[in-house]
Amino acid sequence: MVRVGIINVTGYAGAELARLLYAHPEARLTSVSGRSAAGKPLAEVFPHLAAYDLTLGEEIGDVDFAFSALPHAASAEALAPLVRAGVPVVDISADFRLRDPQEYARWYGCEHPAPDLLARAAYGLTELNRDAVRSSRLVANPGCYPESALLALAPAVKEGIVGPDVIIDSKSGVSGAGRTLGLAYHFAEANESVSAYGLAGHRHLPEIVQELTAMWPQAEVPSPPQPKVTFTPHLIPMTRGILSTCYAPLLPGAVQNGEQARELYREFYRGEPFVRVVDSPPASKQVAGSNVCLVHPTVDARTERLVVVSVIDNLVKGAAGQAIQNMNAMLGLNETAGLETPAVYP
Amino acid sequence: MVRVGIINVTGYAGAELARLLYAHPEARLTSVSGRSAAGKPLAEVFPHLAAYDLTLGEEIGDVDFAFSALPHAASAEALAPLVRAGVPVVDISADFRLRDPQEYARWYGCEHPAPDLLARAAYGLTELNRDAVRSSRLVANPGCYPESALLALAPAVKEGIVGPDVIIDSKSGVSGAGRTLGLAYHFAEANESVSAYGLAGHRHLPEIVQELTAMWPQAEVPSPPQPKVTFTPHLIPMTRGILSTCYAPLLPGAVQNGEQARELYREFYRGEPFVRVVDSPPASKQVAGSNVCLVHPTVDARTERLVVVSVIDNLVKGAAGQAIQNMNAMLGLNETAGLETPAVYP
Amino acid sequence: MVRVGIINVTGYAGAELARLLYAHPEARLTSVSGRSAAGKPLAEVFPHLAAYDLTLGEEIGDVDFAFSALPHAASAEALAPLVRAGVPVVDISADFRLRDPQEYARWYGCEHPAPDLLARAAYGLTELNRDAVRSSRLVANPGCYPESALLALAPAVKEGIVGPDVIIDSKSGVSGAGRTLGLAYHFAEANESVSAYGLAGHRHLPEIVQELTAMWPQAEVPSPPQPKVTFTPHLIPMTRGILSTCYAPLLPGAVQNGEQARELYREFYRGEPFVRVVDSPPASKQVAGSNVCLVHPTVDARTERLVVVSVIDNLVKGAAGQAIQNMNAMLGLNETAGLETPAVYP
Amino acid sequence: MVRVGIINVTGYAGAELARLLYAHPEARLTSVSGRSAAGKPLAEVFPHLAAYDLTLGEEIGDVDFAFSALPHAASAEALAPLVRAGVPVVDISADFRLRDPQEYARWYGCEHPAPDLLARAAYGLTELNRDAVRSSRLVANPGCYPESALLALAPAVKEGIVGPDVIIDSKSGVSGAGRTLGLAYHFAEANESVSAYGLAGHRHLPEIVQELTAMWPQAEVPSPPQPKVTFTPHLIPMTRGILSTCYAPLLPGAVQNGEQARELYREFYRGEPFVRVVDSPPASKQVAGSNVCLVHPTVDARTERLVVVSVIDNLVKGAAGQAIQNMNAMLGLNETAGLETPAVYP
């Protein structure tokens, strides 16, 4: 049994890690921390986790594996000593996602707390980066929006069927904003309403651009184009789930119709346990509570565009589930361990 | 491995049985039926169950255990041959809940299809009727409202601390109405609205009265009072969950305050894996997706009333989870098998 | 044109007053205050009120009529000088609802800021107290829960058909909790959940008891019974609306069935523009945005209980609409002025 | 007083027309029809419209103005005799939106019932087509999605600041699907879920393309480009509201930033009572129940794209409110008559 710790279990991602680990056959949650609630039983902070007999500490204790669900900056600070001590970790914060510390400083408004560790970090979108994840001891879990967008776009980009004019229009449930209070997340304000935000540039944009750029087929294009990505997140009145609708121009002769696009996507994701290419537009409810991503590529023949719709549960495949999938890969466990239960529907 | 079949998997209770059985360590779903969708893959009818490689049949095949999620009357008809053949079954419909076929005819508007089997049926509220469930091969799964109300009231009634003037005010999510379309369940009508229904007498009322009557302490009261139960269900704009608020007059000297009431309840439910007595009012979200029932008894000292609040997930503890708990008890398995994952929160 | 001011327009009740006054044919909103937002245009604080060209002040200016939407204690302090200066006011806070300052101190945890004014205050449930409202210059607007419960129970109590064992089970949308942030009102927590609260005694309870007690028919009962009221409020996942389900024992021979009860209620509310007795259970959506209260009394013949369901919009009939109705009555205007638009449905 | 009739009042658009007309100072609803409910009082079909004393007929009676809220094809059939008799009408169906009957047949799957009337029809997006509306007696009310998209894009297209590569990503509440039952609109399915639909081509697409094409500045571009429009509608879990996010490439040197774009938009919509250009991203809740459209244009400088977000209430500005605005324009009334009440918020 792998002894697992969660640093800052008090937010939604931390709680979701604890929920999922409860069913994990080879890992056991043995230590949780959370400063504001240190000293309290986990069952008091989260009644749905009453089956655990754990008390929150100021710090986590001795573990074989650690997840950090701290906010950015605080996360890198807390993880640095563990990484240096050789403890394998997955960081759910943004601290190790951007490879360039300048870019990090630009988007997150502070100096990176541990730039020397950036080179050790693997970007933890397991499906697209499995080898790096397996051999790393510091994995940066993707942001929830990048997770949904990159899984939607990767086959088209890597197979070279689309040009660089990419638009990503994402719709997220409100739990993505976390457990910290705010007027925009006050029930009476968020309910029965939809709004766009981050129009001036959301922090997940550089992450998407970085990963899409790295995907662009180098062989075919001598000077690979810098993708021109517009990303617009929206808040919609539901708790869990992200749907991303991604638009990109089809290169001439690439694919003729949706069936061909789905064929190409199916081939790309063959054998992947958590990504399913579906023949009709998916609903986010179909993946609620599960680590599955449904992807539905279509072709708008009138305009010669690829339109891809993907859905995930932002707290599972977009956070805690992806993190456990990464842990499994890092530790050589079955990648689906602890992540096999179907979605909770309806 | 117990081979399990679900008769009429196409509704929400059937689908929920399939979801929960997926994680069961000692049972495997091997056969599903559903007339309207016979011939279709389960994954097509319910995309969230894509992990199953099953096709719906007109009837279920050869199994070691069967659940019926058919509507009333149809259910007894379909189960009768199985019961007579000795196959252990749990009926999620109402057909074997009322012991009196006259009462059944009065409330369900048709003759009971198999009155000879009524004597064999055990009422499957496992916590209150464990011995009967264990020794029966035909278990009537409780209705979702009775489940929540009886778990809330049983300790008080059995311990003789309340009089017979009982009021049960229940609030249910819309999935309780099933998957069949209706204007009251149309999103634009049900959303942002609350309404009462069944004021002239809901079908779960006789079931509640029957079970409460049987609970009344015979020793203490020479002619035990017939409980006078008013039951009002309400539809509220959420998908899953029932909260029941139960009111009954405290007998003089019974308990002085909420702490004493909770003490008595804790004693009553000691060792029960799925019923937890909590110190603050529970939220239905705390049990979503799980088989847990949270119970919170309080005392209104001004009026000398016991007020008990209970929450369940109507599709789990109120249907499919309770059914699997019953199966486990009937087959001598660990009662919690397949039902251990924490609630999905938030 | 009556020049109207709103003290503390920044909460939901204040904003709703402004919305409704916009359509008032004989009153014009000319002054609004709100300390935290003083100096800001109303259109900035509330974009839906952009049609107003008003700026929030520290205090309201010179007006012919004032509403206070301040929290309790602060409200009485702010209103006292106006009342003493002869300006007619409606107080939406709780400060002038309880006639007994001791009772006020017990439930609100502070000394009453202006006990000398209590004798001048009329309880503003216009339908039940019209004469007092018309002749008062200080009207205490009822709490949202009392509004829904008292309109549901008044005909039965005043006509002497029920005994004093009253249970009120209320379900409220989340806007009733106001605009102040709190974890219980965080979207991800409140959505898809129902919970009870205030079980140890909600502040609206003494208000309900005071008004019900005053209603009890004195002639028929030499020593009129003190009503024994249990009141349980619940939070349900919608923005607007309250449904109250009220239970009371029928006195022998009072009414035989629901039809007779509705007949009696119709007679009681004959001519009232805002209370409608309906023949089927109402949905809160049917009154959203409007000043209407729908009441549906029924008889549970099995238990000889009266069960009454009422619905209101908590921000209109439960706050701002009732307040304007009171203003109209106080100023001798048509009571329906500004309150005639139908509910917004669906 | 203009005597107004509504043909097929039984859907959401019809009911909303009745709600809004109630407050109209110069028009009175005198006749309503609806075949399935003919003979029933309007108050029975829609309890929120109880203030009306009207009974549904098979047909509407003698009126000065008629709205049709029938489905397509049936609408043109019902309106043709009225139009020929000289009665001014607004058609809320799609029948007179597309100028080309071939295009109509292609998208709606039937021959146009009255192609001879097409030339008489004005497209009723009043803000963009006021003169034609004023002089027409047959106005085709826009679809809800085109309404939101065209108001968002018109200033940019007409002022020549964007190229023809247009993407419209729209999010709609469920009332847009009407009152007819369907599994996708069943509460338990639609709640807590988001999905895309119409990916193969939604019927509002040709309407959008037709109107955008007509807008393209002819002077500047000798052969004006055919706009290449991709339109993706999404269903989100709320009752009312549409938010459209529109993307188009900025032409070089057109506008440098969001402020300039908003300046241009403000100039374009100067004096319009129902379109407001706002400085921060609007929420659909800010216009619920009202005829207002909020538009927020921004510039994504990284990619040189214009991104415009607009919100409307799909049943008001997207249907009934726009229809009344058109009636006002056609009859020479004040365009805002009956449409002035602020949004219902929260």
mmCIF file with all atom_site columns, C-alpha atoms in Angstrom, chain B residues 107 164-171 183 187-202 205 227-232 234 236-243 245 247-248 281-286 288 296 298-300 302-305 307 309 311 345-346, chain C residues 107 164-171 183 187-202 205 227-232 234 236-243 245 247-248 281-286 288 296 298-300 302-305 307 309 311 345-346:
data_model
loop_
_atom_site.group_PDB
_atom_site.id
_atom_site.type_symbol
_atom_site.label_atom_id
_atom_site.label_alt_id
_atom_site.label_comp_id
_atom_site.label_asym_id
_atom_site.label_entity_id
_atom_site.label_seq_id
_atom_site.pdbx_PDB_ins_code
_atom_site.Cartn_x
_atom_site.Cartn_y
_atom_site.Cartn_z
_atom_site.occupancy
_atom_site.B_iso_or_equiv
_atom_site.pdbx_formal_charge
_atom_site.auth_seq_id
_atom_site.auth_comp_id
_atom_site.auth_asym_id
_atom_site.auth_atom_id
_atom_site.pdbx_PDB_model_num
ATOM 1   C CA . TRP B 1 107 ? -53.771 2.413  -3.733  1.00 0.00 ? 107 TRP B CA 1
ATOM 2   C CA . PRO B 1 164 ? -48.835 8.818  17.322  1.00 0.00 ? 164 PRO B CA 1
ATOM 3   C CA . ASP B 1 165 ? -49.458 12.259 15.793  1.00 0.00 ? 165 ASP B CA 1
ATOM 4   C CA . VAL B 1 166 ? -46.872 12.124 13.062  1.00 0.00 ? 166 VAL B CA 1
ATOM 5   C CA . ILE B 1 167 ? -46.279 14.599 10.254  1.00 0.00 ? 167 ILE B CA 1
ATOM 6   C CA . ILE B 1 168 ? -43.772 13.870 7.520   1.00 0.00 ? 168 ILE B CA 1
ATOM 7   C CA . ASP B 1 169 ? -42.843 16.689 5.179   1.00 0.00 ? 169 ASP B CA 1
ATOM 8   C CA . SER B 1 170 ? -40.545 15.463 2.409   1.00 0.00 ? 170 SER B CA 1
ATOM 9   C CA . LYS B 1 171 ? -38.627 17.301 -0.275  1.00 0.00 ? 171 LYS B CA 1
ATOM 10  C CA . LEU B 1 183 ? -44.848 18.674 -17.939 1.00 0.00 ? 183 LEU B CA 1
ATOM 11  C CA . PHE B 1 187 ? -36.844 21.619 -17.135 1.00 0.00 ? 187 PHE B CA 1
ATOM 12  C CA . ALA B 1 188 ? -38.359 25.047 -17.732 1.00 0.00 ? 188 ALA B CA 1
ATOM 13  C CA . GLU B 1 189 ? -41.283 24.153 -15.454 1.00 0.00 ? 189 GLU B CA 1
ATOM 14  C CA . ALA B 1 190 ? -39.454 22.362 -12.623 1.00 0.00 ? 190 ALA B CA 1
ATOM 15  C CA . ASN B 1 191 ? -36.458 24.658 -12.452 1.00 0.00 ? 191 ASN B CA 1
ATOM 16  C CA . GLU B 1 192 ? -36.670 27.609 -10.062 1.00 0.00 ? 192 GLU B CA 1
ATOM 17  C CA . SER B 1 193 ? -39.856 26.220 -8.537  1.00 0.00 ? 193 SER B CA 1
ATOM 18  C CA . VAL B 1 194 ? -41.115 24.172 -5.617  1.00 0.00 ? 194 VAL B CA 1
ATOM 19  C CA . SER B 1 195 ? -44.500 22.520 -5.312  1.00 0.00 ? 195 SER B CA 1
ATOM 20  C CA . ALA B 1 196 ? -46.356 20.077 -3.119  1.00 0.00 ? 196 ALA B CA 1
ATOM 21  C CA . TYR B 1 197 ? -48.140 17.107 -4.623  1.00 0.00 ? 197 TYR B CA 1
ATOM 22  C CA . GLY B 1 198 ? -49.983 13.975 -3.586  1.00 0.00 ? 198 GLY B CA 1
ATOM 23  C CA . LEU B 1 199 ? -51.984 15.955 -1.019  1.00 0.00 ? 199 LEU B CA 1
ATOM 24  C CA . ALA B 1 200 ? -54.962 13.678 -1.518  1.00 0.00 ? 200 ALA B CA 1
ATOM 25  C CA . GLY B 1 201 ? -52.830 10.679 -0.541  1.00 0.00 ? 201 GLY B CA 1
ATOM 26  C CA . HIS B 1 202 ? -49.506 9.555  -1.979  1.00 0.00 ? 202 HIS B CA 1
ATOM 27  C CA . LEU B 1 205 ? -48.395 6.732  2.704   1.00 0.00 ? 205 LEU B CA 1
ATOM 28  C CA . PRO B 1 227 ? -50.228 6.256  14.118  1.00 0.00 ? 227 PRO B CA 1
ATOM 29  C CA . LYS B 1 228 ? -51.971 9.259  12.582  1.00 0.00 ? 228 LYS B CA 1
ATOM 30  C CA . VAL B 1 229 ? -49.642 10.089 9.733   1.00 0.00 ? 229 VAL B CA 1
ATOM 31  C CA . THR B 1 230 ? -49.857 13.042 7.378   1.00 0.00 ? 230 THR B CA 1
ATOM 32  C CA . PHE B 1 231 ? -47.307 12.793 4.593   1.00 0.00 ? 231 PHE B CA 1
ATOM 33  C CA . THR B 1 232 ? -46.654 15.625 2.140   1.00 0.00 ? 232 THR B CA 1
ATOM 34  C CA . HIS B 1 234 ? -42.663 18.165 -2.457  1.00 0.00 ? 234 HIS B CA 1
ATOM 35  C CA . ILE B 1 236 ? -37.716 20.748 -5.525  1.00 0.00 ? 236 ILE B CA 1
ATOM 36  C CA . PRO B 1 237 ? -35.393 21.832 -8.324  1.00 0.00 ? 237 PRO B CA 1
ATOM 37  C CA . MET B 1 238 ? -32.519 19.402 -8.009  1.00 0.00 ? 238 MET B CA 1
ATOM 38  C CA . THR B 1 239 ? -31.829 16.025 -9.566  1.00 0.00 ? 239 THR B CA 1
ATOM 39  C CA . ARG B 1 240 ? -30.990 13.758 -6.641  1.00 0.00 ? 240 ARG B CA 1
ATOM 40  C CA . GLY B 1 241 ? -31.788 13.695 -2.955  1.00 0.00 ? 241 GLY B CA 1
ATOM 41  C CA . ILE B 1 242 ? -34.596 13.538 -0.434  1.00 0.00 ? 242 ILE B CA 1
ATOM 42  C CA . LEU B 1 243 ? -34.820 15.435 2.815   1.00 0.00 ? 243 LEU B CA 1
ATOM 43  C CA . THR B 1 245 ? -38.601 16.586 8.141   1.00 0.00 ? 245 THR B CA 1
ATOM 44  C CA . TYR B 1 247 ? -42.618 15.861 13.522  1.00 0.00 ? 247 TYR B CA 1
ATOM 45  C CA . ALA B 1 248 ? -44.072 13.938 16.461  1.00 0.00 ? 248 ALA B CA 1
ATOM 46  C CA . PRO B 1 281 ? -28.641 19.649 10.206  1.00 0.00 ? 281 PRO B CA 1
ATOM 47  C CA . PRO B 1 282 ? -27.469 17.598 7.234   1.00 0.00 ? 282 PRO B CA 1
ATOM 48  C CA . ALA B 1 283 ? -27.573 18.678 3.587   1.00 0.00 ? 283 ALA B CA 1
ATOM 49  C CA . SER B 1 284 ? -28.720 16.224 0.952   1.00 0.00 ? 284 SER B CA 1
ATOM 50  C CA . LYS B 1 285 ? -25.554 16.961 -1.004  1.00 0.00 ? 285 LYS B CA 1
ATOM 51  C CA . GLN B 1 286 ? -23.539 15.248 1.717   1.00 0.00 ? 286 GLN B CA 1
ATOM 52  C CA . ALA B 1 288 ? -25.267 12.337 -3.143  1.00 0.00 ? 288 ALA B CA 1
ATOM 53  C CA . HIS B 1 296 ? -30.514 14.607 12.864  1.00 0.00 ? 296 HIS B CA 1
ATOM 54  C CA . THR B 1 298 ? -33.826 17.640 17.626  1.00 0.00 ? 298 THR B CA 1
ATOM 55  C CA . VAL B 1 299 ? -36.253 18.685 20.309  1.00 0.00 ? 299 VAL B CA 1
ATOM 56  C CA . ASP B 1 300 ? -38.493 21.732 20.028  1.00 0.00 ? 300 ASP B CA 1
ATOM 57  C CA . ARG B 1 302 ? -41.338 25.129 23.377  1.00 0.00 ? 302 ARG B CA 1
ATOM 58  C CA . THR B 1 303 ? -43.857 22.726 21.911  1.00 0.00 ? 303 THR B CA 1
ATOM 59  C CA . GLU B 1 304 ? -42.509 19.433 23.249  1.00 0.00 ? 304 GLU B CA 1
ATOM 60  C CA . ARG B 1 305 ? -42.074 18.001 19.813  1.00 0.00 ? 305 ARG B CA 1
ATOM 61  C CA . VAL B 1 307 ? -38.260 17.110 14.953  1.00 0.00 ? 307 VAL B CA 1
ATOM 62  C CA . VAL B 1 309 ? -34.393 15.623 9.680   1.00 0.00 ? 309 VAL B CA 1
ATOM 63  C CA . VAL B 1 311 ? -31.324 12.946 4.062   1.00 0.00 ? 311 VAL B CA 1
ATOM 64  C CA . TYR B 1 345 ? -19.428 16.368 -3.201  1.00 0.00 ? 345 TYR B CA 1
ATOM 65  C CA . PRO B 1 346 ? -19.863 19.147 -4.119  1.00 0.00 ? 346 PRO B CA 1
ATOM 66  C CA . TRP C 1 107 ? -34.202 37.015 19.627  1.00 0.00 ? 107 TRP C CA 1
ATOM 67  C CA . PRO C 1 164 ? -53.469 25.408 18.369  1.00 0.00 ? 164 PRO C CA 1
ATOM 68  C CA . ASP C 1 165 ? -51.040 22.623 17.398  1.00 0.00 ? 165 ASP C CA 1
ATOM 69  C CA . VAL C 1 166 ? -49.479 24.270 14.395  1.00 0.00 ? 166 VAL C CA 1
ATOM 70  C CA . ILE C 1 167 ? -46.542 23.090 12.328  1.00 0.00 ? 167 ILE C CA 1
ATOM 71  C CA . ILE C 1 168 ? -45.076 25.274 9.600   1.00 0.00 ? 168 ILE C CA 1
ATOM 72  C CA . ASP C 1 169 ? -42.585 23.695 7.218   1.00 0.00 ? 169 ASP C CA 1
ATOM 73  C CA . SER C 1 170 ? -41.167 26.289 4.840   1.00 0.00 ? 170 SER C CA 1
ATOM 74  C CA . LYS C 1 171 ? -38.940 25.983 1.799   1.00 0.00 ? 171 LYS C CA 1
ATOM 75  C CA . LEU C 1 183 ? -20.459 29.098 2.518   1.00 0.00 ? 183 LEU C CA 1
ATOM 76  C CA . PHE C 1 187 ? -23.211 28.078 -5.525  1.00 0.00 ? 187 PHE C CA 1
ATOM 77  C CA . ALA C 1 188 ? -21.326 24.792 -5.437  1.00 0.00 ? 188 ALA C CA 1
ATOM 78  C CA . GLU C 1 189 ? -22.613 24.142 -1.904  1.00 0.00 ? 189 GLU C CA 1
ATOM 79  C CA . ALA C 1 190 ? -26.232 25.271 -2.256  1.00 0.00 ? 190 ALA C CA 1
ATOM 80  C CA . ASN C 1 191 ? -26.858 23.848 -5.705  1.00 0.00 ? 191 ASN C CA 1
ATOM 81  C CA . GLU C 1 192 ? -28.246 20.310 -5.884  1.00 0.00 ? 192 GLU C CA 1
ATOM 82  C CA . SER C 1 193 ? -28.871 20.305 -2.141  1.00 0.00 ? 193 SER C CA 1
ATOM 83  C CA . VAL C 1 194 ? -31.579 20.876 0.422   1.00 0.00 ? 194 VAL C CA 1
ATOM 84  C CA . SER C 1 195 ? -31.105 21.464 4.123   1.00 0.00 ? 195 SER C CA 1
ATOM 85  C CA . ALA C 1 196 ? -33.056 22.524 7.183   1.00 0.00 ? 196 ALA C CA 1
ATOM 86  C CA . TYR C 1 197 ? -31.781 25.298 9.422   1.00 0.00 ? 197 TYR C CA 1
ATOM 87  C CA . GLY C 1 198 ? -32.845 27.353 12.388  1.00 0.00 ? 198 GLY C CA 1
ATOM 88  C CA . LEU C 1 199 ? -34.010 24.219 14.199  1.00 0.00 ? 199 LEU C CA 1
ATOM 89  C CA . ALA C 1 200 ? -33.087 25.755 17.538  1.00 0.00 ? 200 ALA C CA 1
ATOM 90  C CA . GLY C 1 201 ? -35.436 28.659 16.838  1.00 0.00 ? 201 GLY C CA 1
ATOM 91  C CA . HIS C 1 202 ? -35.542 30.977 13.839  1.00 0.00 ? 202 HIS C CA 1
ATOM 92  C CA . LEU C 1 205 ? -40.847 32.257 14.950  1.00 0.00 ? 205 LEU C CA 1
ATOM 93  C CA . PRO C 1 227 ? -50.711 28.449 19.670  1.00 0.00 ? 227 PRO C CA 1
ATOM 94  C CA . LYS C 1 228 ? -47.999 25.794 19.854  1.00 0.00 ? 228 LYS C CA 1
ATOM 95  C CA . VAL C 1 229 ? -46.001 26.557 16.755  1.00 0.00 ? 229 VAL C CA 1
ATOM 96  C CA . THR C 1 230 ? -43.069 24.600 15.366  1.00 0.00 ? 230 THR C CA 1
ATOM 97  C CA . PHE C 1 231 ? -41.471 26.368 12.424  1.00 0.00 ? 231 PHE C CA 1
ATOM 98  C CA . THR C 1 232 ? -38.792 24.766 10.266  1.00 0.00 ? 232 THR C CA 1
ATOM 99  C CA . HIS C 1 234 ? -35.378 24.933 4.628   1.00 0.00 ? 234 HIS C CA 1
ATOM 100 C CA . ILE C 1 236 ? -33.663 24.802 -1.514  1.00 0.00 ? 236 ILE C CA 1
ATOM 101 C CA . PRO C 1 237 ? -31.652 25.316 -4.699  1.00 0.00 ? 237 PRO C CA 1
ATOM 102 C CA . MET C 1 238 ? -33.491 28.113 -6.422  1.00 0.00 ? 238 MET C CA 1
ATOM 103 C CA . THR C 1 239 ? -33.131 31.869 -6.319  1.00 0.00 ? 239 THR C CA 1
ATOM 104 C CA . ARG C 1 240 ? -36.631 33.162 -5.576  1.00 0.00 ? 240 ARG C CA 1
ATOM 105 C CA . GLY C 1 241 ? -39.712 31.795 -3.889  1.00 0.00 ? 241 GLY C CA 1
ATOM 106 C CA . ILE C 1 242 ? -41.067 30.411 -0.646  1.00 0.00 ? 242 ILE C CA 1
ATOM 107 C CA . LEU C 1 243 ? -43.489 27.561 -0.248  1.00 0.00 ? 243 LEU C CA 1
ATOM 108 C CA . THR C 1 245 ? -46.760 23.846 4.149   1.00 0.00 ? 245 THR C CA 1
ATOM 109 C CA . TYR C 1 247 ? -50.437 21.736 9.407   1.00 0.00 ? 247 TYR C CA 1
ATOM 110 C CA . ALA C 1 248 ? -53.084 22.157 12.112  1.00 0.00 ? 248 ALA C CA 1
ATOM 111 C CA . PRO C 1 281 ? -51.299 22.754 -5.387  1.00 0.00 ? 281 PRO C CA 1
ATOM 112 C CA . PRO C 1 282 ? -49.499 25.889 -6.527  1.00 0.00 ? 282 PRO C CA 1
ATOM 113 C CA . ALA C 1 283 ? -45.897 26.116 -7.721  1.00 0.00 ? 283 ALA C CA 1
ATOM 114 C CA . SER C 1 284 ? -43.692 28.935 -6.527  1.00 0.00 ? 284 SER C CA 1
ATOM 115 C CA . LYS C 1 285 ? -42.826 29.685 -10.161 1.00 0.00 ? 285 LYS C CA 1
ATOM 116 C CA . GLN C 1 286 ? -46.392 30.837 -10.718 1.00 0.00 ? 286 GLN C CA 1
ATOM 117 C CA . ALA C 1 288 ? -42.088 34.685 -9.430  1.00 0.00 ? 288 ALA C CA 1
ATOM 118 C CA . HIS C 1 296 ? -54.287 26.023 -1.339  1.00 0.00 ? 296 HIS C CA 1
ATOM 119 C CA . THR C 1 298 ? -56.748 20.872 1.870   1.00 0.00 ? 298 THR C CA 1
ATOM 120 C CA . VAL C 1 299 ? -58.081 18.435 4.397   1.00 0.00 ? 299 VAL C CA 1
ATOM 121 C CA . ASP C 1 300 ? -56.347 15.212 5.346   1.00 0.00 ? 300 ASP C CA 1
ATOM 122 C CA . ARG C 1 302 ? -57.589 10.313 7.632   1.00 0.00 ? 302 ARG C CA 1
ATOM 123 C CA . THR C 1 303 ? -55.985 12.383 10.353  1.00 0.00 ? 303 THR C CA 1
ATOM 124 C CA . GLU C 1 304 ? -58.465 15.274 10.560  1.00 0.00 ? 304 GLU C CA 1
ATOM 125 C CA . ARG C 1 305 ? -55.831 17.825 9.800   1.00 0.00 ? 305 ARG C CA 1
ATOM 126 C CA . VAL C 1 307 ? -52.935 21.174 5.391   1.00 0.00 ? 307 VAL C CA 1
ATOM 127 C CA . VAL C 1 309 ? -49.819 25.219 1.031   1.00 0.00 ? 309 VAL C CA 1
ATOM 128 C CA . VAL C 1 311 ? -46.426 30.270 -2.289  1.00 0.00 ? 311 VAL C CA 1
ATOM 129 C CA . TYR C 1 345 ? -43.060 32.427 -16.086 1.00 0.00 ? 345 TYR C CA 1
ATOM 130 C CA . PRO C 1 346 ? -41.404 30.100 -16.850 1.00 0.00 ? 346 PRO C CA 1
#
